[in-house]
Amino acid sequence: MNGGMQSAADPILSVRGLFKHFGGIKAANGVELAVGRHEIAGLIGPNGCGKSTLFSLVSGMVMPDKGEIRFDGRAVAGMSAHRIARLGLARTFQIPALFDNMTVTDNLLAAAAEGHWQGAYERAAETLSLLKLDHVADNRASDLSGGQQKLLEFGRAVMRQASLILLDEVTAGVHPNIRKIILEAIARLREQGVSFLVIEHDMEMVRNVCDRIIVMDSGRVVTSGSFEDIVRNSEVMQTYLGRPQ
Amino acid sequence: MALLPTNPQWRGLVLLAIIIVVLGVLPWTVNNYWLRIATGALMWAGLACSWNMLGGYAGYINFGQSAFFGLGAYVTAFLMGDPFGLPFSATIPAGMVVTALFAVIIGAPTLRLRGAYFAIATWAFAEVLIQFASAMDFTGGIGGIGLPPYLNERFFYFAMFGTAALAYFLTWALFERSRFGLKVKALRDHEPAAEAMGINTALVKLQTFVLSAVTASVFGAIFAYWVTFINPKSVFGGDITDQMVVMVLLGGLGTLWGPAIGGVGLFVVNRLIWMYWGDTAFYIAILGTAIVLVVLFLPNGIAGLFARRKNDALDKVMDKLVGTGAGGHP
């Protein structure tokens, strides 16, 4: 077990020496990690440790102060969010960021409007079916339940035909049936070659879905490894779960 | 028995055809006074449509739209006068180009702002143009500038009608039926998420801003030629933008037909009040009351009343009253 760089030789995402400070808050304080191709990596850590900020830095929503981010072999640090997205990186947000006044179908089509328009209507129909949202296809996104909103946001990431998807607590607070739908979709997409970096607090889900777990604390990666490695690490357990060994 | 087809698409097409026919024969059925009111109503419907492109579909509240209306008017007045003496038709594209350039120059920095900051920046731009036009000799200064008269009411009616029809067709094609419209509405609802979907929001906003500005400039050009005299306040004045905003809010923000409903409705009410009371101060009171009522009871504007909603109680009532067949349609 070592830092977050432990991964395949040819990672789809690698982050080195990444810093982002907001005033006195060190949201990213020298982050080092990598995600392998076709890998599902889990990103865990206590609230406020910098996980979501890392997503924003990688996806171009927030500009880093310093450091290197390579996605699919290209340096993307400082690149605008839409350019990074067009390279094949998709993300979801911790609080669903839907296009509220648009229908469910239009939300999916909007996700494909830039760069993936060919066959968008067919893919939207497939995605609606995959995520079991067919019956609300013409509803406004704001009219969906919380769980359905999570599904729709995940569906938009699917519509991007991305090679790496960043999922920010995509199953948090959803009904077990919806969680099952999302997990099945993740498994299916992985078979098609999609990689994932998943922020998750539900350790059961992390254990069942993730190939490898990366642990963050205070703006940096403290360790990474298999689920078994992580739960045997007394320092991690104390930091993350607050449980003395 | 239903008066109109029950299929919503066919019903819409039939209604549109009826409106076009009525508007097409109107100049031969009313006197010049009412024709001028109809011409003005079409202009305001078109101007409201131009404002709605950015304000309604993209969610950027522009309080400087009169700047572009005025630019179109001044370019036409300037080029039709000495020493150029260009024909009216040649001044319109010139006004569109000048307006597009201004829109790019102003839009590129200001569209980085949001909310009140963007509104104030655009308002300031219109105010700058008022001061500029008031101070310069070539614009006629504060006294304004005259145009060669062309006394053909039907020409101006059809010029406004054609331009308004084109503006609504463009809005329908670009904002309601295309990928571009999806991008615009996506950035309105959640700009960071739209960026995360690969949408270059800065570019899409600028394109929308330019389209909105150029549309207003064409109406400004026709208006200048129609009224034969303009001054800074009459074409750059903030009250012009204010009216567009209120018309769109009343009719329905971000809807296709809302601006037409609000534009025609408010302008006709304005003229009727002026006709019977001769004082438009009363109009301001009615306007204020209408805004309060709409905000309280019709947050989606008048057009929101006609939005298709499953099990909508209004549909059922309308179905019983006039047999539109609307009830029960998804």
XYZ file of N, CA and C in Angstrom, chain B residues 234-325:
276
model
N -35.312 59.289 -27.885
C -36.407 58.554 -28.525
C -36.004 57.158 -28.987
N -34.696 56.913 -29.154
C -34.292 55.565 -29.593
C -33.327 54.857 -28.640
N -32.618 55.609 -27.801
C -31.717 54.959 -26.836
C -32.317 54.946 -25.426
N -33.443 55.618 -25.235
C -33.998 55.824 -23.891
C -34.230 54.529 -23.126
N -33.974 54.596 -21.826
C -34.123 53.418 -20.977
C -35.555 52.905 -20.924
N -36.530 53.798 -21.145
C -37.927 53.354 -21.080
C -38.260 52.356 -22.191
N -37.487 52.406 -23.286
C -37.713 51.439 -24.380
C -37.382 50.024 -23.886
N -36.213 49.905 -23.238
C -35.854 48.591 -22.693
C -36.827 48.172 -21.598
N -37.183 49.135 -20.729
C -38.106 48.801 -19.636
C -39.386 48.174 -20.178
N -39.889 48.756 -21.262
C -41.137 48.227 -21.843
C -40.938 46.806 -22.357
N -39.788 46.586 -23.021
C -39.524 45.228 -23.526
C -39.524 44.224 -22.383
N -38.852 44.595 -21.281
C -38.745 43.684 -20.130
C -40.143 43.363 -19.593
N -40.946 44.400 -19.398
C -42.279 44.189 -18.826
C -43.142 43.359 -19.784
N -43.039 43.654 -21.071
C -43.823 42.887 -22.049
C -43.486 41.401 -21.989
N -42.205 41.100 -21.889
C -41.794 39.691 -21.846
C -42.236 39.049 -20.537
N -42.079 39.762 -19.439
C -42.495 39.198 -18.148
C -43.995 38.932 -18.131
N -44.768 39.866 -18.668
C -46.214 39.681 -18.706
C -46.597 38.519 -19.622
N -45.968 38.482 -20.783
C -46.327 37.453 -21.762
C -45.819 36.079 -21.381
N -44.612 36.023 -20.870
C -44.032 34.726 -20.503
C -42.566 34.685 -20.861
N -41.719 34.770 -19.833
C -40.268 34.768 -20.016
C -39.801 33.421 -20.561
N -38.977 33.462 -21.607
C -38.408 32.230 -22.141
C -39.391 31.363 -22.899
N -40.524 31.965 -23.304
C -41.484 31.227 -24.123
C -41.485 31.829 -25.525
N -41.974 31.062 -26.495
C -41.963 31.557 -27.875
C -42.977 32.681 -28.077
N -44.204 32.465 -27.617
C -45.276 33.418 -27.928
C -45.528 34.444 -26.839
N -44.937 34.243 -25.662
C -45.134 35.188 -24.565
C -44.819 36.631 -24.948
N -43.656 36.889 -25.570
C -43.330 38.268 -25.946
C -44.349 38.876 -26.920
N -44.911 38.066 -27.794
C -45.920 38.578 -28.729
C -47.177 38.976 -27.972
N -47.586 38.123 -27.040
C -48.786 38.417 -26.245
C -48.570 39.681 -25.423
N -47.429 39.737 -24.734
C -47.134 40.904 -23.892
C -46.931 42.164 -24.705
N -46.211 42.037 -25.830
C -45.903 43.202 -26.662
C -47.157 43.815 -27.263
N -47.954 42.983 -27.901
C -49.180 43.483 -28.535
C -50.154 43.981 -27.464
N -50.341 43.179 -26.420
C -51.304 43.530 -25.376
C -50.978 44.863 -24.726
N -49.754 45.028 -24.270
C -49.398 46.257 -23.559
C -49.434 47.478 -24.464
N -48.948 47.314 -25.715
C -48.926 48.466 -26.607
C -50.347 48.920 -26.948
N -51.222 47.962 -27.217
C -52.608 48.319 -27.554
C -53.284 48.983 -26.351
N -53.057 48.446 -25.150
C -53.617 49.069 -23.940
C -53.089 50.493 -23.805
N -51.803 50.659 -24.030
C -51.179 51.986 -23.958
C -51.859 52.970 -24.901
N -52.068 52.522 -26.134
C -52.684 53.411 -27.135
C -54.144 53.709 -26.808
N -54.865 52.707 -26.288
C -56.275 52.922 -25.951
C -56.398 53.929 -24.813
N -55.516 53.802 -23.832
C -55.546 54.758 -22.710
C -55.252 56.159 -23.232
N -54.261 56.250 -24.093
C -53.899 57.549 -24.661
C -55.070 58.123 -25.465
N -55.766 57.236 -26.181
C -56.868 57.668 -27.038
C -58.040 58.211 -26.206
N -58.343 57.503 -25.089
C -59.528 57.896 -24.316
C -59.233 58.912 -23.224
N -58.035 58.847 -22.665
C -57.720 59.773 -21.569
C -56.674 60.821 -21.968
N -55.960 60.525 -23.041
C -54.976 61.471 -23.542
C -53.781 61.659 -22.624
N -53.636 60.788 -21.650
C -52.533 60.940 -20.704
C -52.012 59.537 -20.370
N -50.772 59.300 -20.680
C -50.255 57.947 -20.477
C -49.770 57.706 -19.050
N -49.918 58.705 -18.155
C -49.522 58.479 -16.758
C -50.377 57.361 -16.157
N -51.646 57.308 -16.573
C -52.550 56.267 -16.103
C -52.042 54.886 -16.542
N -51.416 54.881 -17.714
C -50.861 53.631 -18.252
C -49.799 53.073 -17.304
N -48.985 53.966 -16.733
C -47.924 53.516 -15.817
C -48.551 52.826 -14.603
N -49.675 53.393 -14.107
C -50.357 52.786 -12.953
C -50.887 51.395 -13.326
N -51.474 51.300 -14.519
C -51.998 50.001 -14.972
C -50.849 49.006 -15.142
N -49.751 49.504 -15.689
C -48.577 48.655 -15.907
C -48.078 48.093 -14.576
N -47.975 48.979 -13.600
C -47.503 48.550 -12.281
C -48.422 47.512 -11.669
N -49.723 47.750 -11.772
C -50.697 46.792 -11.231
C -50.588 45.452 -11.949
N -50.438 45.528 -13.279
C -50.338 44.296 -14.068
C -49.105 43.497 -13.655
N -47.991 44.189 -13.431
C -46.762 43.485 -13.038
C -46.957 42.781 -11.700
N -47.559 43.496 -10.747
C -47.785 42.899 -9.420
C -48.674 41.662 -9.544
N -49.752 41.775 -10.319
C -50.673 40.644 -10.474
C -49.995 39.453 -11.139
N -49.197 39.746 -12.171
C -48.522 38.649 -12.875
C -47.517 37.968 -11.950
N -46.742 38.762 -11.229
C -45.742 38.178 -10.336
C -46.423 37.303 -9.276
N -47.575 37.788 -8.766
C -48.271 37.042 -7.714
C -48.987 35.803 -8.242
N -49.674 35.954 -9.379
C -50.563 34.880 -9.811
C -50.128 34.148 -11.084
N -49.272 34.781 -11.890
C -48.844 34.135 -13.138
C -47.323 34.224 -13.272
N -46.600 33.504 -12.425
C -45.134 33.618 -12.484
C -44.556 33.217 -13.844
N -45.290 32.419 -14.620
C -44.806 32.048 -15.952
C -45.430 32.906 -17.046
N -46.061 34.021 -16.652
C -46.648 34.912 -17.635
C -47.941 34.369 -18.205
N -48.520 35.160 -19.110
C -49.795 34.748 -19.708
C -49.613 33.469 -20.523
N -48.480 33.347 -21.213
C -48.231 32.149 -22.022
C -48.208 30.901 -21.146
N -47.830 31.074 -19.864
C -47.793 29.942 -18.949
C -49.160 29.311 -18.760
N -50.209 30.123 -18.966
C -51.575 29.610 -18.838
C -51.868 28.550 -19.897
N -51.207 28.695 -21.031
C -51.509 27.799 -22.147
C -50.541 26.632 -22.247
N -49.590 26.589 -21.307
C -48.614 25.485 -21.355
C -49.342 24.165 -21.162
N -48.915 23.188 -21.937
C -49.550 21.879 -21.854
C -49.130 21.165 -20.590
N -50.040 20.844 -19.752
C -49.757 20.093 -18.538
C -50.783 18.986 -18.383
N -50.289 17.821 -18.104
C -51.200 16.708 -17.894
C -52.136 17.014 -16.721
N -53.387 16.698 -16.865
C -54.385 16.910 -15.811
C -54.497 18.369 -15.392
N -54.146 19.254 -16.289
C -54.219 20.665 -15.947
C -55.692 21.065 -15.830
N -56.015 21.648 -14.689
C -57.420 22.005 -14.458
C -57.912 23.008 -15.492
N -57.019 23.927 -15.891
C -57.425 24.944 -16.853
C -57.810 24.305 -18.190
N -57.028 23.288 -18.598
C -57.337 22.593 -19.849
C -58.747 22.015 -19.814
N -59.069 21.432 -18.658
C -60.383 20.802 -18.559
C -61.497 21.850 -18.655
N -61.260 22.975 -17.987
C -62.257 24.052 -18.035
C -62.402 24.559 -19.469
N -61.259 24.802 -20.133
C -61.287 25.307 -21.506
C -61.972 24.309 -22.436
N -61.699 23.038 -22.168
C -62.288 21.988 -22.981
C -63.815 22.055 -22.932
N -64.315 22.252 -21.718
C -65.767 22.310 -21.547
C -66.344 23.592 -22.149
N -65.599 24.689 -21.975
C -66.118 25.982 -22.424
C -66.133 26.119 -23.943
N -65.003 25.821 -24.582
C -64.919 26.101 -26.019
C -64.634 24.871 -26.875
N -64.510 23.707 -26.215
C -64.325 22.486 -26.992
C -63.040 22.460 -27.777
N -61.921 22.904 -27.146
C -60.644 22.898 -27.861
C -60.042 21.512 -27.922
N -60.580 20.610 -27.125
C -60.002 19.274 -27.108
C -58.691 19.244 -26.359
